[in-house]
Tab-separated table of C-alpha atoms in Angstrom:
chain	number	residue	atom	x	y	z
A	1	MET	CA	-0.054	-0.311	0.150
A	2	SER	CA	1.210	3.700	-1.031
A	3	ALA	CA	-0.165	5.042	2.325
A	4	ASP	CA	-1.599	4.276	5.459
A	5	ILE	CA	-4.708	6.380	4.809
A	6	ALA	CA	-5.697	8.226	1.306
A	7	ILE	CA	-8.373	11.469	2.039
A	8	CYS	CA	-10.478	12.471	-1.105
A	9	GLY	CA	-12.026	15.941	-0.390
A	10	ALA	CA	-9.869	18.682	1.033
A	11	GLY	CA	-12.084	20.767	2.277
A	12	PRO	CA	-12.853	21.279	6.191
A	13	ALA	CA	-13.877	17.560	7.054
A	14	GLY	CA	-11.542	15.798	5.197
A	15	ARG	CA	-8.441	18.503	5.997
A	16	ALA	CA	-9.313	17.752	10.024
A	17	LEU	CA	-9.291	14.283	8.689
A	18	ALA	CA	-5.893	14.197	7.593
A	19	HIS	CA	-3.931	16.412	9.857
A	20	ARG	CA	-5.498	14.292	12.993
A	21	CYS	CA	-3.932	11.334	11.016
A	22	LEU	CA	-0.803	12.872	10.477
A	23	GLU	CA	-0.688	13.717	13.911
A	24	ARG	CA	-0.764	10.214	15.134
A	25	GLY	CA	1.893	9.250	12.469
A	26	LEU	CA	-0.219	8.010	9.789
A	27	SER	CA	0.810	8.466	6.067
A	28	VAL	CA	-1.387	10.004	4.469
A	29	THR	CA	-2.548	10.974	0.803
A	30	LEU	CA	-4.978	13.912	0.268
A	31	ILE	CA	-6.285	14.202	-3.476
A	32	ASP	CA	-8.598	17.058	-4.238
A	33	PRO	CA	-8.822	18.722	-8.013
A	34	ALA	CA	-7.609	22.334	-6.107
A	35	PRO	CA	-6.403	21.303	-2.842
A	36	ASP	CA	-5.464	25.347	-2.612
A	37	ARG	CA	-8.202	26.908	-3.214
A	38	ARG	CA	-9.420	29.585	0.043
A	39	TRP	CA	-12.655	28.588	1.868
A	40	THR	CA	-14.474	31.788	1.670
A	41	ALA	CA	-17.695	30.663	3.478
A	42	THR	CA	-17.997	31.420	7.159
A	43	TYR	CA	-17.885	28.287	9.726
A	44	ALA	CA	-19.172	28.689	12.882
A	45	LEU	CA	-20.133	26.311	15.863
A	46	TRP	CA	-20.823	25.991	19.749
A	47	ALA	CA	-17.806	26.658	21.352
A	48	ASP	CA	-18.426	23.901	23.847
A	49	GLU	CA	-18.421	21.700	20.549
A	50	LEU	CA	-14.207	23.070	20.024
A	51	PRO	CA	-11.924	19.883	20.192
A	52	ASP	CA	-8.967	20.541	22.595
A	53	TRP	CA	-6.112	20.307	20.258
A	54	LEU	CA	-7.626	22.741	17.607
A	55	ASP	CA	-5.506	26.210	18.190
A	56	THR	CA	-7.581	28.819	19.327
A	57	ALA	CA	-6.367	31.352	16.890
A	58	ALA	CA	-8.796	29.693	13.817
A	59	VAL	CA	-11.390	31.552	16.178
A	60	ALA	CA	-12.549	34.637	14.963
A	61	ALA	CA	-14.825	35.961	17.562
A	62	THR	CA	-17.632	34.437	20.180
A	63	VAL	CA	-20.600	35.356	21.676
A	64	GLU	CA	-21.436	34.778	25.019
A	65	ARG	CA	-25.419	34.417	24.551
A	66	PRO	CA	-26.626	35.157	21.365
A	67	VAL	CA	-30.396	36.283	20.773
A	68	ALA	CA	-32.877	34.432	18.508
A	69	TRP	CA	-35.864	36.005	17.634
A	70	ALA	CA	-39.205	33.425	16.563
A	71	ARG	CA	-42.203	34.825	17.652
A	72	GLY	CA	-40.385	36.915	20.311
A	73	ARG	CA	-37.048	37.228	21.477
A	74	HIS	CA	-34.999	34.130	23.169
A	75	VAL	CA	-31.389	33.990	24.890
A	76	VAL	CA	-29.374	30.885	23.907
A	77	ASP	CA	-27.526	30.318	27.028
A	78	ARG	CA	-24.367	29.006	25.051
A	79	THR	CA	-21.751	30.692	23.561
A	80	TYR	CA	-20.657	30.529	19.702
A	81	ALA	CA	-18.075	30.628	18.235
A	82	VAL	CA	-17.361	31.830	14.432
A	83	LEU	CA	-14.020	30.745	12.924
A	84	ASP	CA	-11.559	32.185	10.607
A	85	SER	CA	-12.185	30.435	7.440
A	86	GLU	CA	-7.849	31.351	6.498
A	87	ARG	CA	-6.766	30.610	10.276
A	88	LEU	CA	-8.858	27.228	10.681
A	89	ARG	CA	-7.007	25.768	7.288
A	90	ALA	CA	-4.236	26.813	8.562
A	91	ALA	CA	-4.632	25.474	11.856
A	92	LEU	CA	-5.468	22.086	9.959
A	93	SER	CA	-1.698	21.749	8.451
A	94	VAL	CA	-1.018	18.573	6.078
A	95	ASP	CA	2.393	19.753	5.032
A	96	ALA	CA	3.811	16.109	5.431
A	97	ALA	CA	1.109	14.506	3.444
A	98	GLU	CA	1.218	13.408	-0.177
A	99	ILE	CA	-0.992	15.890	-1.813
A	100	ARG	CA	-2.755	15.368	-5.076
A	101	ALA	CA	-4.566	18.271	-7.179
A	102	ASP	CA	-6.725	15.419	-8.637
A	103	ARG	CA	-10.704	14.559	-8.845
A	104	ALA	CA	-11.252	11.237	-6.994
A	105	VAL	CA	-13.519	9.317	-9.446
A	106	THR	CA	-13.852	5.659	-7.990
A	107	LEU	CA	-13.102	4.375	-4.797
A	108	ASP	CA	-12.889	0.898	-4.222
A	109	GLY	CA	-11.809	-1.046	-1.511
A	110	HIS	CA	-8.190	0.234	-0.862
A	111	THR	CA	-7.418	1.849	-4.304
A	112	VAL	CA	-8.880	5.457	-5.613
A	113	THR	CA	-9.128	5.798	-9.717
A	114	CYS	CA	-8.563	9.304	-10.620
A	115	ALA	CA	-9.885	11.352	-13.318
A	116	SER	CA	-5.784	11.387	-14.723
A	117	GLY	CA	-5.815	7.679	-14.949
A	118	ALA	CA	-3.571	7.776	-12.277
A	119	THR	CA	-4.600	4.862	-8.998
A	120	VAL	CA	-3.943	5.845	-5.333
A	121	THR	CA	-4.132	2.633	-2.942
A	122	ALA	CA	-3.887	2.936	0.506
A	123	ALA	CA	-4.864	0.539	3.491
A	124	ARG	CA	-7.929	2.371	3.961
A	125	VAL	CA	-9.972	4.751	1.706
A	126	ILE	CA	-12.016	7.966	3.059
A	127	ASP	CA	-14.949	9.419	0.991
A	128	ALA	CA	-15.024	12.798	2.030
A	129	ARG	CA	-15.749	14.901	-1.098
A	130	GLY	CA	-19.052	16.510	0.365
A	131	LEU	CA	-22.326	16.084	-1.674
A	132	THR	CA	-23.482	16.898	-5.140
A	133	ARG	CA	-26.103	19.019	-5.589
A	134	SER	CA	-30.071	17.474	-7.185
A	135	PRO	CA	-33.012	19.016	-7.412
A	136	ALA	CA	-34.131	15.467	-4.732
A	137	ARG	CA	-32.013	16.697	-2.285
A	138	ALA	CA	-33.022	20.215	-0.033
A	139	GLU	CA	-30.454	22.126	-0.066
A	140	GLN	CA	-29.879	25.576	2.167
A	141	THR	CA	-29.179	28.948	0.748
A	142	ALA	CA	-28.044	32.398	1.648
A	143	TYR	CA	-27.063	35.522	0.916
A	144	GLY	CA	-24.569	37.831	2.782
A	145	LEU	CA	-22.489	41.167	3.061
A	146	VAL	CA	-19.623	41.495	5.378
A	147	VAL	CA	-20.021	45.221	6.767
A	148	ASP	CA	-18.287	47.212	9.421
A	149	SER	CA	-19.924	46.717	13.082
A	150	SER	CA	-19.877	50.322	12.963
A	151	ARG	CA	-22.501	50.413	11.001
A	152	ALA	CA	-24.358	47.808	12.779
A	153	ARG	CA	-24.853	49.280	15.549
A	154	GLY	CA	-27.547	48.085	18.037
A	155	LEU	CA	-27.797	45.306	16.123
A	156	GLU	CA	-27.584	42.179	18.312
A	157	PRO	CA	-25.478	38.882	17.223
A	158	ALA	CA	-28.248	36.601	16.483
A	159	PHE	CA	-27.841	33.372	15.735
A	160	MET	CA	-31.345	33.309	13.895
A	161	ASP	CA	-33.755	36.456	13.468
A	162	TRP	CA	-37.199	35.605	11.763
A	163	ARG	CA	-38.756	38.769	12.355
A	164	ALA	CA	-40.599	40.061	9.248
A	165	ASP	CA	-39.011	42.969	7.716
A	166	ASN	CA	-37.657	41.501	4.918
A	167	GLY	CA	-40.459	42.232	2.763
A	168	ALA	CA	-41.602	38.872	2.301
A	169	GLU	CA	-44.969	37.783	1.851
A	170	SER	CA	-46.189	35.568	4.447
A	171	VAL	CA	-47.359	33.030	1.854
A	172	ALA	CA	-43.731	32.928	0.276
A	173	PRO	CA	-41.141	30.501	1.778
A	174	PRO	CA	-39.595	31.956	4.492
A	175	SER	CA	-36.159	33.143	5.018
A	176	PHE	CA	-34.255	34.701	8.534
A	177	LEU	CA	-31.437	36.489	9.233
A	178	TYR	CA	-28.079	35.666	10.495
A	179	ALA	CA	-25.855	38.290	12.303
A	180	VAL	CA	-22.840	37.207	13.818
A	181	PRO	CA	-19.437	39.357	14.374
A	182	VAL	CA	-16.710	37.945	11.891
A	183	GLY	CA	-13.315	39.607	13.779
A	184	GLY	CA	-11.678	42.602	13.001
A	185	GLY	CA	-14.770	44.722	14.071
A	186	ARG	CA	-16.828	43.461	10.965
A	187	ILE	CA	-20.226	41.748	11.058
A	188	LEU	CA	-21.798	39.420	8.613
A	189	LEU	CA	-25.858	40.206	8.089
A	190	GLU	CA	-26.777	36.801	5.927
A	191	GLU	CA	-30.653	36.371	4.658
A	192	THR	CA	-31.030	32.523	5.040
A	193	CYS	CA	-33.309	29.700	3.393
A	194	LEU	CA	-32.747	27.333	6.269
A	195	VAL	CA	-33.956	24.155	3.826
A	196	GLY	CA	-36.121	24.347	0.829
A	197	ARG	CA	-36.722	22.056	-1.967
A	198	PRO	CA	-36.180	23.948	-4.077
A	199	ALA	CA	-34.067	26.419	-1.476
A	200	LEU	CA	-34.881	29.934	-2.520
A	201	ASP	CA	-32.766	31.652	-4.923
A	202	THR	CA	-29.813	34.004	-3.596
A	203	ALA	CA	-30.962	36.623	-5.771
A	204	THR	CA	-34.466	36.402	-4.032
A	205	LEU	CA	-32.442	36.520	-1.073
A	206	ARG	CA	-30.294	39.451	-1.926
A	207	THR	CA	-33.453	41.347	-2.101
A	208	ARG	CA	-35.235	40.737	0.777
A	209	LEU	CA	-31.632	41.633	2.543
A	210	LEU	CA	-31.821	44.991	1.616
A	211	CYS	CA	-34.934	45.075	2.809
A	212	ARG	CA	-34.650	44.223	6.064
A	213	LEU	CA	-31.201	46.411	6.305
A	214	ARG	CA	-33.106	49.324	5.390
A	215	SER	CA	-35.755	48.480	7.907
A	216	ARG	CA	-33.048	48.991	10.298
A	217	GLY	CA	-31.306	52.070	9.604
A	218	ILE	CA	-28.102	50.211	8.679
A	219	ALA	CA	-26.511	52.159	5.698
A	220	LEU	CA	-24.293	50.076	3.033
A	221	ASP	CA	-21.592	51.449	0.838
A	222	GLY	CA	-21.083	49.138	-1.592
A	223	ASP	CA	-17.641	47.714	-0.857
A	224	GLU	CA	-19.168	44.682	1.457
A	225	THR	CA	-17.649	41.477	0.763
A	226	VAL	CA	-20.641	39.380	-0.454
A	227	GLU	CA	-20.859	35.856	0.954
A	228	ARG	CA	-22.989	33.024	-1.413
A	229	VAL	CA	-23.983	30.314	0.156
A	230	ARG	CA	-25.818	26.987	-1.344
A	231	PHE	CA	-25.429	23.090	-0.158
A	232	PRO	CA	-27.618	20.082	0.006
A	233	VAL	CA	-28.784	19.720	3.900
A	234	HIS	CA	-29.472	15.716	3.373
A	235	GLY	CA	-28.094	12.869	1.202
A	236	GLY	CA	-24.805	11.779	2.997
A	237	ARG	CA	-24.797	7.722	4.098
A	238	VAL	CA	-23.430	7.058	7.462
A	239	GLY	CA	-20.670	4.933	7.028
A	240	ARG	CA	-16.866	3.640	7.928
A	241	ASP	CA	-15.447	4.946	4.639
A	242	ARG	CA	-17.040	7.803	4.736
A	243	PHE	CA	-16.201	11.509	6.513
A	244	GLY	CA	-18.067	15.004	6.726
A	245	ALA	CA	-20.946	16.011	4.468
A	246	ALA	CA	-20.545	12.461	2.219
A	247	GLY	CA	-20.679	10.450	6.146
A	248	GLY	CA	-24.069	11.952	6.841
A	249	PHE	CA	-22.308	14.756	8.919
A	250	THR	CA	-24.765	17.734	8.101
A	251	HIS	CA	-27.128	18.433	10.402
A	252	PRO	CA	-30.152	18.367	8.170
A	253	ALA	CA	-32.190	21.308	10.146
A	254	THR	CA	-29.209	23.710	10.767
A	255	GLY	CA	-26.930	22.977	7.722
A	256	TYR	CA	-23.592	22.359	9.874
A	257	SER	CA	-21.531	19.527	9.823
A	258	VAL	CA	-17.749	21.372	10.471
A	259	ALA	CA	-18.622	21.048	14.441
A	260	ALA	CA	-19.164	17.347	13.595
A	261	ALA	CA	-16.147	16.670	11.155
A	262	LEU	CA	-13.990	18.471	13.841
A	263	GLY	CA	-15.088	16.076	16.563
A	264	ALA	CA	-14.866	13.144	15.024
A	265	ALA	CA	-11.509	13.511	13.212
A	266	ASP	CA	-9.724	12.206	16.173
A	267	PRO	CA	-11.892	8.961	16.861
A	268	VAL	CA	-12.170	7.826	13.063
A	269	ALA	CA	-7.889	9.167	12.828
A	270	SER	CA	-7.403	6.463	15.826
A	271	GLY	CA	-9.577	3.888	13.750
A	272	ALA	CA	-12.704	3.803	15.773
A	273	ARG	CA	-16.379	2.693	14.021
A	274	ALA	CA	-17.220	5.781	12.418
A	275	ALA	CA	-20.981	3.497	11.894
A	276	THR	CA	-22.770	3.047	15.076
A	277	ALA	CA	-26.640	2.333	15.875
A	278	GLY	CA	-26.737	5.317	18.167
A	279	ILE	CA	-25.230	7.448	15.258
A	280	ARG	CA	-27.996	5.498	12.591
A	281	ALA	CA	-30.569	6.559	15.032
A	282	VAL	CA	-29.835	9.979	15.274
A	283	ALA	CA	-29.655	10.311	11.301
A	284	ALA	CA	-33.012	9.045	11.256
A	285	LEU	CA	-35.137	11.466	14.137
A	286	ARG	CA	-33.001	14.125	12.097
A	287	ALA	CA	-34.391	13.203	9.315
A	288	ALA	CA	-37.710	13.038	10.338
A	289	GLY	CA	-37.375	16.701	11.852
A	290	LEU	CA	-36.263	17.699	8.386
A	291	ARG	CA	-39.365	16.572	6.938
A	292	ALA	CA	-40.980	18.429	9.266
A	293	LEU	CA	-39.467	21.026	8.415
A	294	LEU	CA	-40.163	20.698	4.616
A	295	ALA	CA	-44.048	20.719	5.244
A	296	LEU	CA	-44.643	23.335	7.726
A	297	PRO	CA	-46.681	25.941	5.873
A	298	PRO	CA	-44.681	29.711	5.328
A	299	ALA	CA	-46.377	31.487	7.845
A	300	ASP	CA	-45.912	28.490	10.886
A	301	VAL	CA	-42.346	28.880	10.415
A	302	PRO	CA	-41.921	31.202	13.193
A	303	ASP	CA	-44.505	29.253	15.573
A	304	PHE	CA	-42.101	26.171	15.232
A	305	PHE	CA	-38.752	27.834	16.183
A	306	GLU	CA	-40.871	30.169	19.238
A	307	ALA	CA	-41.279	26.477	20.509
A	308	PHE	CA	-37.801	25.545	19.827
A	309	PHE	CA	-36.624	28.361	21.586
A	310	THR	CA	-38.828	27.731	24.442
A	311	LEU	CA	-37.224	24.527	25.344
A	312	PRO	CA	-34.687	24.514	28.444
A	313	ALA	CA	-30.799	24.393	26.976
A	314	ARG	CA	-30.349	21.341	27.403
A	315	ARG	CA	-33.034	20.437	25.332
A	316	GLN	CA	-31.784	22.540	22.335
A	317	ARG	CA	-28.112	21.669	22.956
A	318	ALA	CA	-29.228	17.835	21.970
A	319	TYR	CA	-30.749	18.884	19.355
A	320	LEU	CA	-28.064	20.913	18.119
A	321	SER	CA	-25.152	19.072	18.470
A	322	GLY	CA	-23.703	15.388	18.706
A	323	ARG	CA	-24.579	12.465	16.386
A	324	ALA	CA	-24.732	9.833	19.030
A	325	ASP	CA	-26.926	10.891	21.558
A	326	PRO	CA	-30.632	9.257	20.066
A	327	ARG	CA	-31.961	9.094	23.749
A	328	GLY	CA	-31.091	13.452	24.234
A	329	THR	CA	-32.646	14.014	20.423
A	330	ALA	CA	-35.278	12.007	20.833
A	331	GLY	CA	-36.058	13.364	23.953
A	332	ALA	CA	-35.758	17.209	22.527
A	333	MET	CA	-38.653	16.275	19.592
A	334	ARG	CA	-41.080	14.790	21.987
A	335	ALA	CA	-40.456	18.042	24.343
A	336	LEU	CA	-40.917	20.090	21.205
A	337	PHE	CA	-43.673	19.003	20.006
A	338	ALA	CA	-45.081	19.094	23.355
A	339	GLU	CA	-44.762	22.782	23.016
A	340	LEU	CA	-46.171	23.005	19.003
A	341	PRO	CA	-49.257	24.701	18.762
A	342	PRO	CA	-52.191	22.395	18.314
A	343	ARG	CA	-52.705	23.141	14.761
A	344	LEU	CA	-49.037	22.412	14.002
A	345	ARG	CA	-48.873	18.749	14.940
A	346	ARG	CA	-50.784	17.235	12.681
A	347	ALA	CA	-48.563	18.409	9.980
A	348	VAL	CA	-45.269	17.487	11.914
A	349	VAL	CA	-46.759	13.561	12.759
A	350	SER	CA	-47.503	13.181	9.134
A	351	ALA	CA	-44.049	14.405	8.077
A	352	SER	CA	-42.215	13.009	10.711
A	353	LEU	CA	-43.892	9.326	10.173
A	354	GLY	CA	-42.345	9.770	6.374
A	355	LEU	CA	-45.345	10.753	4.502
A	356	ALA	CA	-42.893	12.964	2.625
A	357	VAL	CA	-40.031	11.161	1.354
A	358	LEU	CA	-36.625	12.471	1.215
A	359	ASP	CA	-34.290	10.304	-0.030
């Protein structure tokens, strides 16, 4: 074998796994069509999800208790951390790996066949290439602007803000404002379609964001950095040879996957089983939650999140974080159901039982 492990995909998930394998003294081949490409997305996670081994320089900013707006204002009793993409990439050093600028086409046992025709062999092959877009897959989309914080004085950092000041009609697919500091005296203001099939296009989100910012008296100068987001929130398959979004790490109700990848990198590098019964059970429960979100009438989405953010912090944490706690996930879902207005319960039950098929 040419390497102990061959990892296909050099995004945050693949690079994190490669980094931890190298730290354990394993030989690594990292395969990606553009291994040196910049990471332009904003990655974030809850501070208690940060692994001990990650250089704290990767954290650009933290918010001690971010707010969430649904029908009312809620304080999330948990510290939120926003990562600096370039510093995160640097912290996940892979200098000791063999890096191949090529596209992995076929992964078969211990062999990777690349687009160039080259083959790579390894004792273990991991697919960390993420997910391809498909009309059958629900997606998250967003359009954001990074502005000087002085232009947004009085605006609280918000994990989610569903208030209806973005100009959208009540019957239209909903979107929320995500507002977080990104370091350097700047804040990201992003209009986000949490999930849709199809999801809202970036032009619609841009129009809504500009309307929302005008309504709040936030002036723009036209030189703001733009962030565009579009990715599937489901479709990965849990398995020993898949990692990151390809391995079902993406949380279908939030779109987050980096925290799960960072948390799993060390255990997987050590050879621990990636596919446990608990992980599969949580994935099934979250898929049911996604079906419920997709089935909700647009005007009722804020009521759904009003109920969620009314839950105790431990219930919120159980649903938002971790991949292997089916008891905690199910408990959070039961508690949420009890908080929902009666008119929403039938739609949630029907969708959660699988009357709408995702895959």
